XYZ file of N, CA and C in Angstrom:
864
model
N 107.887 91.144 31.401
C 108.164 92.568 31.582
C 108.829 92.792 32.933
N 109.690 93.848 32.981
C 110.352 94.166 34.228
C 110.022 95.580 34.641
N 109.995 95.801 35.928
C 109.754 97.139 36.456
C 111.065 97.860 36.588
N 111.053 99.115 37.010
C 112.269 99.897 37.205
C 113.161 99.190 38.205
N 114.472 99.143 37.888
C 115.421 98.477 38.777
C 115.598 97.028 38.426
N 114.940 96.535 37.324
C 115.140 95.168 36.898
C 114.266 94.156 37.614
N 113.400 94.592 38.524
C 112.539 93.659 39.244
C 111.363 93.275 38.365
N 110.938 92.018 38.399
C 109.807 91.605 37.569
C 108.518 92.248 38.044
N 107.710 92.708 37.084
C 106.445 93.338 37.410
C 105.421 92.260 37.747
N 104.569 92.476 38.773
C 103.549 91.473 39.078
C 102.562 91.352 37.924
N 102.112 90.146 37.738
C 101.157 89.903 36.652
C 99.803 90.490 37.009
N 98.902 90.504 36.023
C 97.577 91.052 36.264
C 96.824 90.299 37.332
N 96.966 88.939 37.340
C 96.288 88.145 38.371
C 96.807 88.452 39.758
N 98.137 88.628 39.875
C 98.728 88.937 41.192
C 98.254 90.293 41.683
N 98.102 91.253 40.734
C 97.624 92.576 41.138
C 96.190 92.508 41.658
N 95.373 91.669 41.016
C 93.979 91.524 41.470
C 93.942 90.921 42.873
N 94.783 89.877 43.118
C 94.820 89.245 44.439
C 95.281 90.238 45.493
N 96.323 91.040 45.129
C 96.814 92.058 46.064
C 95.729 93.083 46.381
N 94.994 93.502 45.336
C 93.919 94.467 45.555
C 92.821 93.915 46.447
N 92.476 92.624 46.241
C 91.439 92.010 47.075
C 91.889 91.903 48.524
N 93.160 91.544 48.725
C 93.672 91.459 50.102
C 93.636 92.820 50.782
N 94.034 93.849 50.022
C 94.031 95.208 50.587
C 92.611 95.634 50.935
N 91.676 95.328 50.054
C 90.280 95.695 50.320
C 89.752 94.933 51.532
N 90.141 93.667 51.680
C 89.715 92.881 52.839
C 90.245 93.473 54.132
N 91.516 93.919 54.101
C 92.088 94.526 55.313
C 91.339 95.804 55.690
N 91.076 96.658 54.688
C 90.350 97.894 54.983
C 88.942 97.605 55.492
N 88.302 96.584 54.926
C 86.957 96.225 55.383
C 86.990 95.752 56.823
N 87.996 94.928 57.164
C 88.121 94.444 58.540
C 88.375 95.602 59.501
N 89.261 96.529 59.105
C 89.536 97.692 59.950
C 88.298 98.552 60.137
N 87.498 98.675 59.066
C 86.269 99.469 59.169
C 85.286 98.826 60.136
N 85.168 97.493 60.074
C 84.253 96.789 60.989
C 84.714 96.964 62.442
N 86.020 96.800 62.682
C 86.545 96.971 64.033
C 86.320 98.396 64.534
N 86.525 99.380 63.634
C 86.316 100.774 64.024
C 84.864 101.027 64.418
N 83.929 100.446 63.661
C 82.508 100.621 63.987
C 82.197 99.979 65.332
N 82.715 98.766 65.574
C 82.450 98.064 66.836
C 82.982 98.866 68.020
N 84.163 99.494 67.844
C 84.775 100.251 68.943
C 84.079 101.596 69.150
N 83.762 102.265 68.058
C 83.255 103.637 68.165
C 81.748 103.722 68.406
N 80.991 102.687 68.055
C 79.530 102.771 68.190
C 79.087 102.994 69.640
N 79.601 102.247 70.640
C 79.181 102.535 72.031
C 79.539 103.947 72.475
N 80.698 104.461 72.019
C 81.085 105.823 72.381
C 80.113 106.829 71.770
N 79.765 106.599 70.503
C 78.825 107.496 69.821
C 77.452 107.474 70.502
N 76.969 106.280 70.846
C 75.653 106.161 71.504
C 75.662 106.889 72.846
N 76.781 106.769 73.593
C 76.879 107.453 74.886
C 76.896 108.967 74.713
N 77.673 109.445 73.730
C 77.737 110.887 73.486
C 76.375 111.449 73.087
N 75.697 110.755 72.201
C 74.379 111.225 71.755
C 73.372 111.154 72.900
N 73.434 110.073 73.682
C 72.508 109.935 74.806
C 72.700 111.008 75.859
N 73.950 111.513 75.976
C 74.248 112.533 76.982
C 73.665 113.892 76.642
N 73.288 114.097 75.398
C 72.736 115.403 74.993
C 71.340 115.231 74.397
N 70.648 114.189 74.872
C 69.301 113.893 74.386
C 68.310 113.988 75.539
N 67.123 114.543 75.340
C 66.115 114.522 76.408
C 65.790 113.099 76.836
N 65.417 112.932 78.084
C 65.219 111.592 78.639
C 64.207 110.756 77.893
N 63.101 111.381 77.442
C 62.049 110.622 76.765
C 62.558 110.011 75.459
N 63.436 110.716 74.760
C 63.933 110.211 73.479
C 64.938 109.074 73.666
N 65.667 109.090 74.788
C 66.646 108.027 75.034
C 65.967 106.676 75.151
N 64.740 106.666 75.680
C 64.025 105.413 75.893
C 63.209 104.984 74.691
N 63.231 105.780 73.608
C 62.477 105.402 72.403
C 63.007 104.081 71.840
N 62.092 103.280 71.286
C 62.499 102.016 70.642
C 61.737 101.845 69.333
N 62.412 101.564 68.229
C 63.872 101.496 68.092
C 64.512 102.870 68.118
N 65.712 102.947 68.621
C 66.398 104.227 68.741
C 66.975 104.661 67.399
N 66.964 105.961 67.204
C 67.538 106.503 65.968
C 69.018 106.809 66.192
N 69.822 106.483 65.189
C 71.251 106.795 65.289
C 71.518 108.269 65.053
N 70.533 108.976 64.502
C 70.706 110.402 64.228
C 69.521 111.170 64.827
N 69.473 111.275 66.165
C 68.321 111.913 66.818
C 68.335 113.421 66.643
N 67.199 114.013 66.896
C 67.060 115.479 66.838
C 66.783 115.994 68.247
N 66.560 117.295 68.358
C 66.260 117.950 69.648
C 67.370 117.720 70.675
N 68.603 117.819 70.237
C 69.724 117.652 71.162
C 69.885 118.904 72.023
N 70.308 118.713 73.268
C 70.437 119.835 74.193
C 71.565 119.577 75.191
N 72.213 120.666 75.620
C 73.282 120.557 76.627
C 72.741 120.650 78.052
N 71.421 120.791 78.184
C 70.843 120.890 79.529
C 71.102 119.625 80.343
N 71.165 118.485 79.677
C 71.414 117.230 80.393
C 72.817 117.237 81.017
N 73.792 117.774 80.270
C 75.152 117.882 80.804
C 75.169 118.786 82.037
N 74.488 119.926 81.934
C 74.452 120.860 83.080
C 73.765 120.212 84.282
N 72.685 119.485 84.028
C 71.947 118.850 85.125
C 72.794 117.764 85.795
N 73.519 116.976 84.994
C 74.389 115.941 85.560
C 75.499 116.564 86.399
N 76.036 117.672 85.918
C 77.100 118.378 86.666
C 76.573 118.860 88.014
N 75.335 119.420 88.004
C 74.761 119.974 89.235
C 74.320 118.882 90.208
N 73.581 117.906 89.694
C 73.052 116.850 90.557
C 74.171 115.974 91.116
N 75.147 115.680 90.285
C 76.214 114.772 90.704
C 77.326 115.429 91.488
N 77.285 116.769 91.681
C 78.355 117.480 92.406
C 79.719 117.120 91.810
N 79.786 117.094 90.484
C 80.973 116.580 89.807
C 82.177 117.509 89.884
N 81.952 118.794 90.175
C 83.105 119.697 90.252
C 84.054 119.292 91.378
N 83.504 118.964 92.546
C 84.350 118.539 93.663
C 85.018 117.201 93.371
N 84.274 116.274 92.797
C 84.845 114.951 92.485
C 85.958 115.069 91.427
N 85.730 115.894 90.418
C 86.756 116.064 89.376
C 88.015 116.710 89.941
N 87.821 117.697 90.826
C 88.978 118.343 91.456
C 89.780 117.318 92.268
N 89.081 116.491 93.042
C 89.775 115.470 93.835
C 90.532 114.489 92.936
N 89.893 114.044 91.867
C 90.552 113.111 90.957
C 91.774 113.742 90.306
N 91.661 115.010 89.931
C 92.795 115.690 89.292
C 93.970 115.808 90.258
N 93.698 116.198 91.503
C 94.773 116.326 92.497
C 95.440 114.981 92.739
N 94.627 113.952 92.961
C 95.173 112.621 93.261
C 95.955 112.071 92.070
N 95.382 112.169 90.875
C 96.043 111.605 89.692
C 97.358 112.314 89.390
N 97.395 113.637 89.513
C 98.635 114.370 89.228
C 99.710 114.085 90.274
N 99.313 114.008 91.551
C 100.301 113.703 92.598
C 100.869 112.296 92.423
N 100.002 111.319 92.135
C 100.471 109.946 91.927
C 101.383 109.865 90.715
N 101.011 110.544 89.643
C 101.833 110.515 88.430
C 103.213 111.115 88.684
N 103.251 112.284 89.313
C 104.540 112.932 89.587
C 105.405 112.051 90.489
N 104.804 111.470 91.527
C 105.575 110.640 92.459
C 106.083 109.374 91.783
N 105.235 108.730 90.998
C 105.655 107.487 90.347
C 106.743 107.733 89.302
N 106.635 108.809 88.558
C 107.675 109.117 87.569
C 109.004 109.394 88.266
N 108.959 110.194 89.333
C 110.191 110.550 90.044
C 110.850 109.316 90.666
N 110.085 108.516 91.390
C 110.664 107.331 92.040
C 111.097 106.289 91.014
N 110.363 106.181 89.902
C 110.745 105.211 88.869
C 112.074 105.598 88.219
N 112.285 106.905 88.005
C 113.566 107.357 87.422
C 114.719 107.038 88.372
N 114.542 107.343 89.649
C 115.609 107.089 90.619
C 115.914 105.594 90.715
N 114.868 104.774 90.842
C 115.083 103.333 90.977
C 115.668 102.736 89.706
N 115.174 103.177 88.557
C 115.690 102.657 87.283
C 117.159 102.988 87.111
N 117.530 104.205 87.484
C 118.944 104.581 87.357
C 119.814 103.746 88.293
N 119.327 103.538 89.504
C 120.090 102.727 90.465
C 120.282 101.302 89.952
N 119.224 100.708 89.423
C 119.317 99.336 88.914
C 120.140 99.254 87.627
N 120.256 100.346 86.917
C 120.988 100.319 85.639
C 122.462 100.664 85.797
N 122.805 101.561 86.717
C 124.170 102.094 86.734
C 124.923 101.873 88.039
N 124.242 101.843 89.160
C 124.959 101.761 90.429
C 125.385 100.325 90.709
N 126.613 100.186 91.191
C 127.115 98.863 91.553
C 126.799 98.600 93.024
N 126.082 97.524 93.285
C 125.728 97.170 94.659
C 125.535 95.668 94.734
N 125.740 95.083 95.901
C 125.603 93.631 96.043
C 124.174 93.168 95.740
N 124.074 92.046 95.053
C 122.779 91.416 94.736
C 121.844 92.362 93.974
N 122.427 93.197 93.126
C 121.599 94.169 92.406
C 120.542 93.485 91.536
N 120.957 92.457 90.777
C 120.000 91.794 89.888
C 118.939 91.025 90.658
N 119.352 90.419 91.787
C 118.379 89.685 92.602
C 117.332 90.648 93.164
N 117.803 91.777 93.680
C 116.863 92.775 94.215
C 115.928 93.272 93.119
N 116.486 93.470 91.930
C 115.654 93.965 90.822
C 114.565 92.960 90.457
N 114.923 91.687 90.361
C 113.915 90.691 89.985
C 112.870 90.508 91.084
N 113.272 90.625 92.353
C 112.280 90.585 93.435
C 111.351 91.793 93.323
N 111.931 92.940 93.000
C 111.138 94.166 92.830
C 110.140 94.008 91.689
N 110.606 93.465 90.576
C 109.721 93.285 89.427
C 108.677 92.198 89.687
N 109.024 91.227 90.526
C 108.069 90.146 90.826
C 106.811 90.663 91.503
N 106.879 91.853 92.103
C 105.673 92.415 92.725
C 104.589 92.717 91.695
N 104.978 92.771 90.414
C 103.960 92.965 89.370
C 102.997 91.792 89.306
N 103.463 90.629 89.749
C 102.619 89.430 89.699
C 101.600 89.385 90.837
N 101.773 90.241 91.842
C 100.866 90.231 92.994
C 99.661 91.113 92.686
N 98.457 90.572 92.681
C 97.283 91.406 92.384
C 97.057 92.441 93.483
N 96.552 93.580 93.087
C 96.338 94.669 94.048
C 95.374 94.259 95.159
N 94.425 93.379 94.829
C 93.444 92.970 95.835
C 94.094 92.194 96.978
N 95.254 91.566 96.711
C 95.915 90.772 97.748
C 96.559 91.643 98.820
N 96.850 92.874 98.495
C 97.521 93.763 99.457
C 96.608 94.859 99.985
N 95.376 94.864 99.553
C 94.527 96.014 99.871
C 94.177 96.070 101.358
N 94.005 94.900 102.001
C 93.674 94.897 103.437
C 94.850 95.429 104.253
N 96.053 94.964 103.911
C 97.245 95.463 104.613
C 97.413 96.965 104.410
N 97.132 97.436 103.205
C 97.253 98.869 102.946
C 96.224 99.677 103.732
N 95.008 99.152 103.822
C 93.975 99.865 104.604
C 94.376 99.915 106.075
N 94.902 98.797 106.616
C 95.358 98.790 108.019
C 96.468 99.816 108.238
N 97.380 99.906 107.267
C 98.475 100.871 107.387
C 97.951 102.304 107.398
N 97.036 102.587 106.488
C 96.468 103.939 106.415
C 95.713 104.275 107.690
N 94.987 103.303 108.240
C 94.255 103.542 109.491
C 95.209 103.788 110.650
N 96.292 103.000 110.697
C 97.246 103.172 111.789
C 97.956 104.522 111.715
N 98.088 105.059 110.512
C 98.704 106.383 110.363
C 97.721 107.514 110.651
N 96.445 107.172 110.759
C 95.445 108.188 111.089
C 95.158 109.167 109.980
N 95.250 108.726 108.732
C 95.029 109.652 107.608
C 93.836 109.230 106.745
N 92.940 108.415 107.334
C 91.737 108.030 106.583
C 90.947 109.279 106.190
N 90.327 109.216 105.006
C 89.533 110.312 104.468
C 90.382 111.572 104.282
N 91.428 111.426 103.503
C 92.302 112.563 103.204
C 93.037 112.283 101.896
N 93.691 113.321 101.361
C 94.474 113.117 100.143
C 95.651 112.160 100.360
N 96.381 112.254 101.482
C 97.467 111.280 101.695
C 96.984 109.831 101.658
N 95.784 109.575 102.162
C 95.261 108.207 102.120
C 95.057 107.728 100.694
N 94.681 108.650 99.818
C 94.445 108.286 98.416
C 95.743 108.126 97.626
N 96.811 108.785 98.091
C 98.038 108.863 97.299
C 99.131 107.927 97.801
N 99.293 107.797 99.100
C 100.473 107.135 99.683
C 100.756 105.725 99.154
N 99.759 104.849 98.988
C 100.095 103.489 98.526
C 100.594 103.417 97.083
N 100.544 104.538 96.359
C 100.880 104.506 94.929
C 102.042 105.439 94.585
N 102.948 105.624 95.514
C 104.074 106.523 95.275
C 105.131 105.901 94.376
N 105.132 104.592 94.221
C 106.128 103.918 93.373
C 105.430 102.863 92.524
N 106.025 102.568 91.365
C 105.436 101.589 90.451
C 106.545 100.736 89.838
N 106.433 99.426 89.989
C 107.461 98.533 89.453
C 107.499 98.561 87.930
N 106.333 98.729 87.309
C 106.293 98.749 85.845
C 107.111 99.916 85.278
N 106.951 101.080 85.879
C 107.701 102.238 85.406
C 109.194 102.063 85.596
N 109.585 101.473 86.717
C 111.008 101.212 86.953
C 111.572 100.280 85.891
N 110.833 99.228 85.585
C 111.282 98.282 84.559
C 111.393 98.957 83.193
N 110.378 99.729 82.828
C 110.354 100.362 81.502
C 111.513 101.350 81.338
N 111.725 102.192 82.333
C 112.768 103.219 82.222
C 114.156 102.599 82.351
N 114.289 101.564 83.180
C 115.592 100.894 83.306
C 116.040 100.313 81.967
N 115.109 99.731 81.228
C 115.477 99.152 79.941
C 116.012 100.227 78.994
N 115.444 101.420 79.056
C 115.940 102.511 78.215
C 117.308 102.970 78.703
N 117.479 103.069 80.011
C 118.781 103.481 80.553
C 119.873 102.490 80.144
N 119.544 101.203 80.123
C 120.548 100.201 79.754
C 120.979 100.330 78.293
N 120.101 100.911 77.462
C 120.450 101.067 76.048
C 121.342 102.283 75.797
N 121.534 103.136 76.812
C 122.424 104.295 76.653
C 123.867 103.781 76.581
N 124.619 104.194 75.567
C 125.996 103.691 75.438
C 126.847 103.994 76.671
N 127.649 103.013 77.060
C 128.535 103.191 78.211
C 129.553 104.295 77.972
N 129.876 104.543 76.680
C 130.846 105.586 76.365
C 130.377 106.953 76.858
N 129.058 107.164 76.786
C 128.528 108.437 77.266
C 128.766 108.588 78.761
N 128.538 107.502 79.497
C 128.763 107.547 80.956
C 130.236 107.776 81.264
N 131.115 107.100 80.527
C 132.545 107.267 80.758
C 132.993 108.692 80.422
N 132.466 109.222 79.299
C 132.823 110.588 78.912
C 132.317 111.596 79.937
N 131.113 111.368 80.460
C 130.569 112.270 81.475
C 131.397 112.214 82.752
N 131.852 110.997 83.100
C 132.675 110.867 84.301
C 133.999 111.608 84.139
N 134.592 111.539 82.936
C 135.850 112.245 82.692
C 135.662 113.758 82.781
N 134.458 114.217 82.412
C 134.166 115.655 82.501
C 133.763 116.075 83.907
N 133.795 115.136 84.847
C 133.459 115.479 86.226
C 131.984 115.450 86.543
N 131.178 114.820 85.668
C 129.732 114.756 85.902
C 129.424 113.532 86.766
N 128.852 113.742 87.911
C 128.509 112.647 88.814
C 127.235 111.935 88.389
N 126.822 110.983 89.220
C 125.621 110.215 88.897
C 124.391 111.121 88.778
N 124.249 112.042 89.728
C 123.059 112.902 89.718
C 123.013 113.752 88.451
N 124.133 114.347 88.091
C 124.179 115.180 86.895
C 123.987 114.374 85.628
N 124.619 113.188 85.564
C 124.467 112.358 84.368
C 123.023 111.899 84.197
N 122.381 111.581 85.329
C 120.996 111.095 85.233
C 120.072 112.171 84.654
N 120.162 113.397 85.184
C 119.212 114.430 84.762
C 119.613 115.101 83.450
N 120.929 115.163 83.155
C 121.362 115.883 81.950
C 121.526 114.991 80.726
N 121.702 113.680 80.940
C 121.942 112.784 79.800
C 120.894 111.666 79.739
N 120.798 110.873 80.806
C 119.951 109.676 80.762
C 118.468 110.014 80.634
N 117.991 110.932 81.470
C 116.552 111.261 81.451
C 116.121 111.869 80.112
N 116.868 112.828 79.528
C 116.447 113.330 78.197
C 116.397 112.231 77.135
N 117.328 111.277 77.192
C 117.296 110.196 76.215
C 116.104 109.263 76.438
N 115.651 109.164 77.678
C 114.524 108.264 77.996
C 113.189 108.997 78.006
N 113.148 110.217 77.469
C 111.926 111.016 77.552
C 110.693 110.329 76.950
N 110.779 109.662 75.783
C 109.571 108.993 75.262
C 109.015 107.932 76.221
N 109.898 107.110 76.793
C 109.421 106.078 77.727
C 108.850 106.704 78.987
N 109.487 107.766 79.473
C 108.981 108.444 80.670
C 107.620 109.076 80.384
N 107.475 109.682 79.209
C 106.193 110.274 78.842
C 105.091 109.236 78.742
N 105.403 108.092 78.127
C 104.401 107.026 78.007
C 104.005 106.498 79.378
N 104.987 106.333 80.246
C 104.666 105.851 81.596
C 103.838 106.879 82.363
N 104.146 108.173 82.190
C 103.372 109.205 82.880
C 101.901 109.163 82.448
N 101.660 108.995 81.147
C 100.273 108.906 80.663
C 99.590 107.668 81.244
N 100.293 106.539 81.220
C 99.735 105.300 81.770
C 99.432 105.460 83.261
N 100.338 106.080 83.991
C 100.152 106.276 85.427
C 98.951 107.177 85.709
N 98.817 108.255 84.931
C 97.690 109.179 85.137
C 96.357 108.474 84.873
N 96.293 107.708 83.804
C 95.039 107.008 83.480
C 94.682 105.998 84.555
N 95.679 105.267 85.060
C 95.421 104.276 86.108
C 94.911 104.951 87.379
N 95.545 106.072 87.750
C 95.127 106.777 88.958
C 93.736 107.381 88.794
N 93.457 107.901 87.618
C 92.152 108.532 87.384
C 91.016 107.507 87.460
N 91.257 106.304 87.002
C 90.198 105.299 86.929
C 90.063 104.457 88.188
N 90.786 104.768 89.237
C 90.667 103.992 90.473
C 89.260 104.136 91.067
N 88.754 103.024 91.567
C 87.428 103.056 92.209
C 87.459 102.425 93.602
N 88.004 101.201 93.702
C 87.908 100.461 94.964
C 88.684 101.141 96.090
N 89.944 101.541 95.812
C 90.748 102.144 96.873
C 90.142 103.460 97.387
N 89.766 104.410 96.525
C 89.120 105.625 97.053
C 87.841 105.325 97.820
N 87.119 104.290 97.409
C 85.885 103.944 98.121
C 86.186 103.450 99.535
N 87.305 102.742 99.724
C 87.631 102.164 101.027
C 88.188 103.191 102.008
N 88.911 104.180 101.526
C 89.637 105.074 102.443
C 89.023 106.472 102.536
N 87.845 106.669 101.946
C 87.173 107.973 102.083
C 85.775 107.763 102.652
N 85.369 108.713 103.489
C 84.042 108.636 104.103
C 83.136 109.790 103.705
N 83.717 110.846 103.171
C 82.924 112.028 102.828
C 83.172 112.431 101.377
N 82.253 113.244 100.871
C 82.384 113.719 99.489
C 83.555 114.677 99.309
N 84.099 115.177 100.414
C 85.186 116.154 100.315
C 86.414 115.568 99.630
N 86.616 114.238 99.781
C 87.823 113.639 99.220
C 87.513 112.528 98.208
N 86.264 112.262 97.965
C 85.935 111.188 97.029
C 86.205 111.615 95.588
N 86.555 110.631 94.773
C 86.955 110.909 93.391
C 85.775 110.747 92.435
N 86.020 111.065 91.173
C 84.922 111.153 90.213
C 84.307 109.788 89.914
N 85.096 108.717 90.022
C 84.528 107.394 89.763
C 83.472 107.033 90.807
N 83.710 107.401 92.062
C 82.708 107.171 93.105
C 81.513 108.094 92.890
N 81.783 109.340 92.507
C 80.695 110.260 92.227
C 79.812 109.780 91.095
N 80.435 109.192 90.095
C 79.674 108.660 88.962
C 78.791 107.498 89.400
N 79.312 106.660 90.272
C 78.529 105.529 90.785
C 77.340 106.029 91.614
N 77.580 107.060 92.418
C 76.482 107.619 93.217
C 75.430 108.250 92.324
N 75.883 108.923 91.263
C 74.934 109.518 90.319
C 74.073 108.444 89.667
N 74.698 107.316 89.324
C 73.947 106.234 88.681
C 72.979 105.571 89.645
N 73.355 105.430 90.911
C 72.491 104.733 91.864
C 71.311 105.593 92.305
N 71.494 106.918 92.344
C 70.399 107.797 92.778
C 69.510 108.261 91.631
N 69.948 108.046 90.401
C 69.148 108.460 89.235
C 69.071 107.311 88.243
N 68.699 106.152 88.764
C 68.751 104.935 87.951
C 67.774 104.977 86.776
N 66.711 105.777 86.888
C 65.725 105.854 85.802
C 66.099 106.882 84.731
N 67.093 107.712 85.007
C 67.475 108.764 84.060
C 68.769 108.366 83.363
N 68.615 107.582 82.316
C 69.792 107.034 81.634
C 70.615 108.136 80.984
N 69.932 109.142 80.433
C 70.685 110.223 79.779
C 71.543 110.994 80.779
N 71.049 111.112 82.032
C 71.826 111.794 83.068
C 73.089 110.984 83.405
N 72.956 109.678 83.458
C 74.111 108.812 83.736
C 75.110 108.885 82.583
N 74.590 108.890 81.353
C 75.486 109.018 80.190
C 76.216 110.353 80.207
N 75.518 111.412 80.597
C 76.157 112.731 80.659
C 77.272 112.736 81.711
N 77.007 112.116 82.861
C 78.050 112.011 83.887
C 79.239 111.213 83.394
N 78.985 110.153 82.648
C 80.079 109.346 82.089
C 80.932 110.156 81.125
N 80.277 110.948 80.295
C 81.023 111.789 79.344
C 81.883 112.809 80.080
N 81.324 113.426 81.120
C 82.096 114.418 81.891
C 83.302 113.752 82.552
N 83.110 112.558 83.111
C 84.215 111.867 83.794
C 85.295 111.412 82.817
N 84.883 111.093 81.589
C 85.853 110.593 80.604
C 86.551 111.708 79.843
N 86.016 112.925 79.904
C 86.585 114.026 79.121
C 88.051 114.321 79.478
N 88.443 114.400 80.763
C 89.872 114.629 81.073
C 90.787 113.543 80.516
N 90.335 112.290 80.550
C 91.153 111.200 80.002
C 91.337 111.390 78.500
N 90.263 111.763 77.821
C 90.350 112.002 76.382
C 91.331 113.127 76.072
N 91.291 114.190 76.871
C 92.200 115.314 76.640
C 93.652 114.903 76.870
N 93.901 114.109 77.907
C 95.266 113.645 78.169
C 95.782 112.804 77.002
N 94.954 111.886 76.521
C 95.362 111.050 75.389
C 95.582 111.892 74.130
N 94.733 112.909 73.943
C 94.858 113.761 72.765
C 96.144 114.586 72.816
N 96.472 115.118 73.999
C 97.646 115.974 74.122
C 98.955 115.201 74.110
N 98.934 113.973 74.655
C 100.177 113.228 74.817
C 100.224 111.957 73.978
N 99.423 111.885 72.928
C 99.399 110.670 72.119
C 100.743 110.419 71.444
N 101.440 111.509 71.044
C 102.735 111.330 70.395
C 103.750 110.716 71.357
N 103.803 111.215 72.608
C 104.728 110.653 73.582
C 104.369 109.208 73.898
N 103.061 108.915 73.975
C 102.634 107.558 74.289
C 103.050 106.588 73.191
N 102.845 106.968 71.922
C 103.201 106.086 70.807
C 104.710 105.919 70.712
N 105.450 107.033 70.869
C 106.915 106.949 70.799
C 107.462 106.089 71.923
N 106.869 106.203 73.104
C 107.352 105.407 74.226
C 107.064 103.932 74.055
N 105.889 103.607 73.524
C 105.527 102.202 73.348
C 106.288 101.548 72.209
N 106.711 102.340 71.206
C 107.421 101.768 70.062
C 108.928 101.945 70.163
N 109.411 102.576 71.230
C 110.847 102.858 71.339
C 111.672 101.581 71.333
N 111.161 100.533 71.975
C 111.929 99.298 72.039
C 111.770 98.418 70.816
N 110.797 98.765 69.951
C 110.540 97.919 68.790
C 111.190 98.442 67.525
N 111.516 99.751 67.499
C 112.082 100.352 66.300
C 113.519 100.733 66.568
N 114.406 100.308 65.740
C 115.818 100.655 65.885
C 116.210 101.571 64.744
N 117.314 102.330 64.951
C 117.840 103.138 63.899
C 117.628 104.599 64.130
């Protein structure tokens, strides 16, 4: 027998094998989903559970007597409003600076003619191989010499540029047809105008994905804010969460509530910008 279009129809045995393979894939995906989501679910439930119930053994996956008082208590005890504000300011400033500098550097490496351009670019990209811990002492000395310890500039200055973003956006700029650049030049559009009116709009998915990545990296920083801040006025939420855990080590539900509060902005960013993140990550893999 043949199917529409003259193609041979799969036999009954082949259909059974195909069905079993499909069922196996769905089963594997379901197992992976449970493994990934179970710790998140346990943390969420623990954050709205009275302390005595959190320590019950064996624990119920569907507890009762849930309350938001634990969230309020974690917010009050942990002074999380100040820490969240500091993290938001630092993360947004770092993201804006890294996106701006990455666009400028990527455009320069993609379009401007200069001696040893490729050599400079590969040296620039080679900094990705240097672990952050190897430069942290030099960065702390620099911040101290500038006299800006325990301030927002101390938290932001070492992260004004990112080699990864430059590499990602440059690759997109290189895919822009040269004809567009030539046509823009004939119309009197200079480098600055071409970059903002043509190149950047075409690279928007990659720029959006990098912005999300940059924000998440800045939000989750712990070691650097710990080294360059001395007071709660400038400390970020990751340090606040650690302090909450160390001073309330017996109150697991309070620590879980603090974790949920600290992770909520990240969840919102991923929820709002998931389309840009996916488009940016798949831009180089899908053609057409």
